[in-house]
Coordinates of C-alpha atoms in Angstrom, one line a residue:
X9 CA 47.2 -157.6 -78.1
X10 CA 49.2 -154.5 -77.1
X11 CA 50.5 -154.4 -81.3
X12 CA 46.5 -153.9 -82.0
X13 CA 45.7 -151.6 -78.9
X14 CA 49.0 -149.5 -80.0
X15 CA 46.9 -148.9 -83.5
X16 CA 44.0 -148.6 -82.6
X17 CA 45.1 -145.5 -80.3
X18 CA 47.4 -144.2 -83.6
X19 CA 43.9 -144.4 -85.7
X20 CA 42.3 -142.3 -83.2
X21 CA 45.1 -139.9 -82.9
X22 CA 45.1 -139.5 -86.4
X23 CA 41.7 -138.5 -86.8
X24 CA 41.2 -136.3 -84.3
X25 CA 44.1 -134.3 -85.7
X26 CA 43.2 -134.6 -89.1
X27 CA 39.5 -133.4 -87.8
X28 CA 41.0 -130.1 -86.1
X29 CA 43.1 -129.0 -88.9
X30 CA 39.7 -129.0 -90.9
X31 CA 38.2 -126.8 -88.5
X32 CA 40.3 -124.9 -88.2
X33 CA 40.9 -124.2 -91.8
X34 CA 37.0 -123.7 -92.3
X35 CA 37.2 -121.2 -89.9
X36 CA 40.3 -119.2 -91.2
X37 CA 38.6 -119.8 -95.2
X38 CA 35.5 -117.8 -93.5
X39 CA 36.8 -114.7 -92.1
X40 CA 38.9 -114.5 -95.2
X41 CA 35.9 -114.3 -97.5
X42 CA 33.9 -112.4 -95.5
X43 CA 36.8 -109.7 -94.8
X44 CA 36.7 -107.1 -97.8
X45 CA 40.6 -106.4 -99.2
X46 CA 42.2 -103.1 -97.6
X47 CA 42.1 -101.7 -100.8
X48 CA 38.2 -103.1 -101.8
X49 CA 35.7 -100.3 -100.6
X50 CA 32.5 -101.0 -98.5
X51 CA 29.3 -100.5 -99.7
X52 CA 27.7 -101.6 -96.6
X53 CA 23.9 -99.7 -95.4
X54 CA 24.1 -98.3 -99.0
X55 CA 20.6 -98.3 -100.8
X56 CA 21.5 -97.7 -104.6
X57 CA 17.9 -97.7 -105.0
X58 CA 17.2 -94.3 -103.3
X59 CA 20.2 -92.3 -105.6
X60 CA 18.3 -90.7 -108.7
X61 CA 20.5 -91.9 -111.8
X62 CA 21.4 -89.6 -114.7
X63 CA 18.1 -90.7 -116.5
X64 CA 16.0 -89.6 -113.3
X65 CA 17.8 -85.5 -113.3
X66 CA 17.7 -82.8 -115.4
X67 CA 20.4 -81.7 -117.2
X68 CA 23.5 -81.0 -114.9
X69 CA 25.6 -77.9 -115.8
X70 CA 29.5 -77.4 -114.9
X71 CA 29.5 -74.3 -112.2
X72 CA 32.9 -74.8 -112.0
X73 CA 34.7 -72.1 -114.5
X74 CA 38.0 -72.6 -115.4
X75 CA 40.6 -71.0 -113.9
X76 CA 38.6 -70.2 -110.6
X77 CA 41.3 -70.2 -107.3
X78 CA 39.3 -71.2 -104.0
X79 CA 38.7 -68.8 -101.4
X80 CA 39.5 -70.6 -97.6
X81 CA 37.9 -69.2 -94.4
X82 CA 40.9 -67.6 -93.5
X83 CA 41.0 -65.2 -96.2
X84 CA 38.0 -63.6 -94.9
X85 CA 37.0 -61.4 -92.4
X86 CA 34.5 -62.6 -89.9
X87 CA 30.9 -61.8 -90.6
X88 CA 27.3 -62.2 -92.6
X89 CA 27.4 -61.6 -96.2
X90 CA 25.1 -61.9 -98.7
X91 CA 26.5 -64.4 -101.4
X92 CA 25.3 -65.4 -105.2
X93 CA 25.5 -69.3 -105.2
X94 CA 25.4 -71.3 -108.9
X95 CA 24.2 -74.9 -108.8
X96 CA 24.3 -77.0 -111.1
X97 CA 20.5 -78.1 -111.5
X98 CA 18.1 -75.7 -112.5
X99 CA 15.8 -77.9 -110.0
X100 CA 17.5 -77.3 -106.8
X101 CA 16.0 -72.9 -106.9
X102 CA 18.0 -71.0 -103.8
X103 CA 16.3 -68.0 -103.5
X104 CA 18.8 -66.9 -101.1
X105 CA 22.1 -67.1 -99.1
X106 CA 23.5 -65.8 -96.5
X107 CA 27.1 -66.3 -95.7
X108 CA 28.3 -66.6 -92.1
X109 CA 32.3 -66.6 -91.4
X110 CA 33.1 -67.4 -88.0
X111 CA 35.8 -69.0 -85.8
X112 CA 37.9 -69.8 -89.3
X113 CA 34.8 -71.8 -91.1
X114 CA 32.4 -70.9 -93.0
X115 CA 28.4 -71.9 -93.5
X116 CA 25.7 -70.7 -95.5
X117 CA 22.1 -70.2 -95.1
X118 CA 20.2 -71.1 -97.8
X119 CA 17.0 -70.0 -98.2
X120 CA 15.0 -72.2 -101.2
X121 CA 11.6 -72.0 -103.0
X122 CA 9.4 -74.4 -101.6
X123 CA 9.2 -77.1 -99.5
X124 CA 10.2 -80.1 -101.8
X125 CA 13.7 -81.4 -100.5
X126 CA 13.1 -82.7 -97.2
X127 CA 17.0 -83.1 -96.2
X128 CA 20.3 -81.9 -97.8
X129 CA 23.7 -84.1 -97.0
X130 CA 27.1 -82.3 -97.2
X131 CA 28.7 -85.0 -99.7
X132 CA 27.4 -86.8 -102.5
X133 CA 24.1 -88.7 -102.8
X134 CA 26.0 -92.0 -102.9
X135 CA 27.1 -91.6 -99.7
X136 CA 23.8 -89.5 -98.1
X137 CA 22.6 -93.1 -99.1
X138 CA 24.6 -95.2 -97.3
X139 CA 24.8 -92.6 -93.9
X140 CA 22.8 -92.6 -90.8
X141 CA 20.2 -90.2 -90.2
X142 CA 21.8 -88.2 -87.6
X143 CA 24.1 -86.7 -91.0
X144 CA 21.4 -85.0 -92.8
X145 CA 20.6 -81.8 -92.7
X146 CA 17.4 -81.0 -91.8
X147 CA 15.4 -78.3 -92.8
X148 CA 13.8 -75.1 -90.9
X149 CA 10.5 -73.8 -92.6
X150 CA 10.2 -70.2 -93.1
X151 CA 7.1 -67.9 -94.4
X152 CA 6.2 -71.2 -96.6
X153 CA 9.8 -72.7 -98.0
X154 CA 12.4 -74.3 -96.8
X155 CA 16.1 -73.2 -95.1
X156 CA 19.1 -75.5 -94.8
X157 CA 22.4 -74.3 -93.3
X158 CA 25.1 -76.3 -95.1
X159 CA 29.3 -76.2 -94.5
X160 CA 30.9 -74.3 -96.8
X161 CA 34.5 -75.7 -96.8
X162 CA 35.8 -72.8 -100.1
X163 CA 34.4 -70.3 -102.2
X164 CA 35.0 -70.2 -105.6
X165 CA 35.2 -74.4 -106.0
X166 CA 32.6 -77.0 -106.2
X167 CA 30.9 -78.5 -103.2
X168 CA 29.3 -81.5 -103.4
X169 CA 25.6 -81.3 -101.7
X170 CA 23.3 -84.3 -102.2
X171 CA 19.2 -83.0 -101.8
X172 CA 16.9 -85.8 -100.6
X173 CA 13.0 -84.8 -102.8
X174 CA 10.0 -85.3 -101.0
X175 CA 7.9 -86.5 -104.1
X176 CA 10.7 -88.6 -106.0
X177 CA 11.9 -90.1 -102.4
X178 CA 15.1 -90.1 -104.2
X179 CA 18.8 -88.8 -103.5
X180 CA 20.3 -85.4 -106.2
X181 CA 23.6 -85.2 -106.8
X182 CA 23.8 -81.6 -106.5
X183 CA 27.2 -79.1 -107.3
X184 CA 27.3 -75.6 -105.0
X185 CA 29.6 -72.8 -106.0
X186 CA 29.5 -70.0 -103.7
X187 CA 30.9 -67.0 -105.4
X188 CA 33.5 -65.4 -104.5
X189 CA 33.0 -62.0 -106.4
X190 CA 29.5 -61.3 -104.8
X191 CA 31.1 -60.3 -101.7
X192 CA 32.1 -56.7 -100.8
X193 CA 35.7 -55.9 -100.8
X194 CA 36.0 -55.1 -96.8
X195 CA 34.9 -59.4 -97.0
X196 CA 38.7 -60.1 -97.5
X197 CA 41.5 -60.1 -95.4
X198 CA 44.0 -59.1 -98.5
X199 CA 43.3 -56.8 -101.3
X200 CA 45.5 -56.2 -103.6
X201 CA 44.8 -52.4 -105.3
X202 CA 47.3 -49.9 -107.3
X203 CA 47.4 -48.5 -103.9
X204 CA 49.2 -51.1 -102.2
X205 CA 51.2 -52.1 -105.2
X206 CA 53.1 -49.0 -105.3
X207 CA 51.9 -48.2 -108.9
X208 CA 52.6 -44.3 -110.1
X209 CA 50.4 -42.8 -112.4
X210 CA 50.4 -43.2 -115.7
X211 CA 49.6 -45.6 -118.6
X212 CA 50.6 -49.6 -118.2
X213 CA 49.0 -52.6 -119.7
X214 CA 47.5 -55.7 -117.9
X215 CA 46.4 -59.3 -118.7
X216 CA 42.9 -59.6 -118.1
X217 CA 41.0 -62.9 -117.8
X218 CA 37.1 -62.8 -118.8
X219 CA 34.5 -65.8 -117.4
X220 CA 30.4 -65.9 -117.4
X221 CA 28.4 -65.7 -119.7
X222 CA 28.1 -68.4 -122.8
X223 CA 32.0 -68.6 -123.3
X224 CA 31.3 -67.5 -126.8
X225 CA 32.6 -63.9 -125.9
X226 CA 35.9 -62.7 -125.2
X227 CA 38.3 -59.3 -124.3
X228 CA 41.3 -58.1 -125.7
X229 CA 44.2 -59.1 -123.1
X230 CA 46.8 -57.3 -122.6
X231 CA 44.5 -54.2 -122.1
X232 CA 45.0 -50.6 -121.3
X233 CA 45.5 -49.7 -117.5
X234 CA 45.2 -46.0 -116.5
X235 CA 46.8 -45.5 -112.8
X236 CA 46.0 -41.9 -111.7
X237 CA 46.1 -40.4 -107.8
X238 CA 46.2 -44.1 -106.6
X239 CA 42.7 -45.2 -109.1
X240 CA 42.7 -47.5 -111.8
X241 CA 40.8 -47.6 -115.0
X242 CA 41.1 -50.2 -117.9
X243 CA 39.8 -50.3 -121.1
X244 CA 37.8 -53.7 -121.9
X245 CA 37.8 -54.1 -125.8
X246 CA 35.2 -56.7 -126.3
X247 CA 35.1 -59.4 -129.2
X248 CA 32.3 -58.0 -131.1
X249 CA 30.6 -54.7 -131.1
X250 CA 27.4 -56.4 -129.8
X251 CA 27.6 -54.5 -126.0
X252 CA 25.9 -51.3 -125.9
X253 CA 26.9 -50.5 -122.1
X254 CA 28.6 -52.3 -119.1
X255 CA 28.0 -52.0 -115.2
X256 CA 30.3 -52.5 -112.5
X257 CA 29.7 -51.8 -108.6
X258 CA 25.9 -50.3 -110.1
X259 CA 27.3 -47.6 -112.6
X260 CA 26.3 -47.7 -116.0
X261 CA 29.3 -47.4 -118.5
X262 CA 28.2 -46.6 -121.5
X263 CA 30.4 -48.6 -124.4
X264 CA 31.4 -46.6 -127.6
X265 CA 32.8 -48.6 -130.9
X266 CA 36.0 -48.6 -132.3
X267 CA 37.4 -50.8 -135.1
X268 CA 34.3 -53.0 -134.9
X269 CA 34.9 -53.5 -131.3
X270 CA 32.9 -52.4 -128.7
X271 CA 35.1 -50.7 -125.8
X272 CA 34.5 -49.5 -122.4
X273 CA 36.5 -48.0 -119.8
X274 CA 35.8 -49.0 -116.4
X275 CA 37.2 -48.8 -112.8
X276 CA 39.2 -51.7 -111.1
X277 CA 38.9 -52.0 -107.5
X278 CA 41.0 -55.0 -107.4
X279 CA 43.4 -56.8 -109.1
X280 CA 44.0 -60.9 -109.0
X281 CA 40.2 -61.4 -107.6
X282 CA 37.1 -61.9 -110.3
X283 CA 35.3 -58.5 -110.5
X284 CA 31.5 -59.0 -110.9
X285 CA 30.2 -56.9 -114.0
X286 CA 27.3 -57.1 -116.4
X287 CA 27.5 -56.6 -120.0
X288 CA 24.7 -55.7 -122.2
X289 CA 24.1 -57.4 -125.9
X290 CA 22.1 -56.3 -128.7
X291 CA 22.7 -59.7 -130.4
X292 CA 19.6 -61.1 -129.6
X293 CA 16.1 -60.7 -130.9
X294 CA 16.0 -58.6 -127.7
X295 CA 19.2 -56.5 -125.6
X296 CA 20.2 -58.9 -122.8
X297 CA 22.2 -58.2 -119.8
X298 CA 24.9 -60.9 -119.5
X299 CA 27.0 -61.7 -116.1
X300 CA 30.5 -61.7 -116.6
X301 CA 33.8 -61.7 -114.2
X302 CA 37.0 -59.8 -115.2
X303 CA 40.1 -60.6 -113.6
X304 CA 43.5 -58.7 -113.5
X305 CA 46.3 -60.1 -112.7
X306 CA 48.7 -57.9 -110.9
X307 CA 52.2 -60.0 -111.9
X308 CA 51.9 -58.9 -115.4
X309 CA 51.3 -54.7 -115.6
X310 CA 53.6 -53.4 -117.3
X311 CA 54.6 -49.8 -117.8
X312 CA 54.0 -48.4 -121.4
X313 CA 56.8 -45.7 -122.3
X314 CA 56.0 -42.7 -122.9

């Protein structure tokens, strides 16, 4: 009798432990499926369905130019500038902005042409899905249109600004670059002129670096650099002799021909930052005004013997 009590209690034993090791690995199996990898990212409170796709936009232009450096905050001097922003959807129209630098960060005050984006979201529309509310960035209506003041973390590279429409009820990818070479000269901390370079006068050559416009176009680089009671001039020989006149700073330059180039000599305030000028062309059915940036770069001017 005690032989078959003995068993009876090693039977029960037996199950019970066999019962809590299956419990317990239920429980462990669980939290293992439902816990994403370290490396495996979440897409939790993400609504795919409210991000336009590449079928729903417009065609999306590269503002991003090669060879652009970014600007940071502390670069600049405190202050309210007005700045020329590109994006890259026609769609997304700023009217205006207006640059504030403060405190070492920088936001901008854009100013659009109507009323249809109801929020912007400083990131991409991906993730302006998948945020809360309290993110966006609402909007302030002004004589009719709406204003958005939006981080601006660089000038000069791309910022990533998703735009919630109103009528689509849809999130933009949108791409912001706030230029750089709209700003006045007193905007930066460090300018770099034949001043403060030491240069003497006299004649030197330069590298010059041209951006804008259709990319078609190009200048002759190393150019001609004229230093004379602490002013520089440089010649910009142009790939065709298709540009009648240039502008820089407002002044008309007019552009004369030579060897089937068109050539102007024009003023550098700056070396090593993108100048802002315009170029006219008489390729088209009609002359065109074209914005362009020239940039010098100071490392390579080199003195021409006399």
């Amino acid at each position: 009798m005690k032989k078959k009590t003995c068993c009876v209690l090693l039977l029960v034993l037996l199950i019970c432990l066999a019962g809590c090791g299956t419990k317990e690995s239920a429980v462990t199996s669980q939290t293992n499926a439902e816990a994403p990898a370290a490396d495996e990212p979440t897409t939790a409170g993400q609504d795919t369905s409210k991000v336009a796709d590449a079928s729903q936009m417009t065609t999306v232009e590269d503002v991003v130019q090669e060879g652009m450096t970014p600007v940071y905050p502390d670069e600049l001097e405190d202050g309210v500038y007005e700045a020329a922003v590109d994006c890259s959807s026609s769609m997304f129209r700023i009217e205006r902005c207006e640059l504030t630098v403060a405190g070492g960060k920088m936001t901008a005050k854009l100013t659009m042409s109507s009323t249809a984006y109801g929020y912007l979201f400083a990131g991409t529309a991906a993730e302006a899905a998948a945020a809360d509310k309290s993110a966006y960035i609402e909007p302030a209506e002004e004589n009719g249109v709406n204003t958005f003041i939006v981080p601006v973390p660089a000038l000069d590279a791309g910022v990533s600004c998703a735009a919630w429409s109103v009528n689509k009820e849809l999130w933009y990818d949108r791409t912001l670059v706030f230029r750089s070479d709209s700003l006045p000269l007193s905007a930066f901390k460090n300018v770099t002129t034949a001043a403060s370079l030491g240069l003497a006068d006299g004649l030197y050559t330069v590298e010059v670096t041209l951006a804008g416009g259709s990319g078609r176009a190009s200048v002759q680089s190393p150019t001609k650099l004229w230093i004379e009671n602490g002013a520089a001039t440089a010649e910009i020989v142009w790939s065709s002799a298709n540009y009648d006149y240039m502008k820089v700073d407002g002044v008309k330059i007019d552009a004369a021909v030579v060897d089937g180039h068109s050539a102007c000599v024009i003023s550098v305030a700056t070396f090593d930052r993108p100048l802002a000028v315009i170029a006219d062309t008489t390729a088209m059915s009609q002359p065109h005004e074209i914005e362009y940036t020239l940039k010098f770069d100071s490392a390579t001017i080199t003195a021409v013997e006399p």
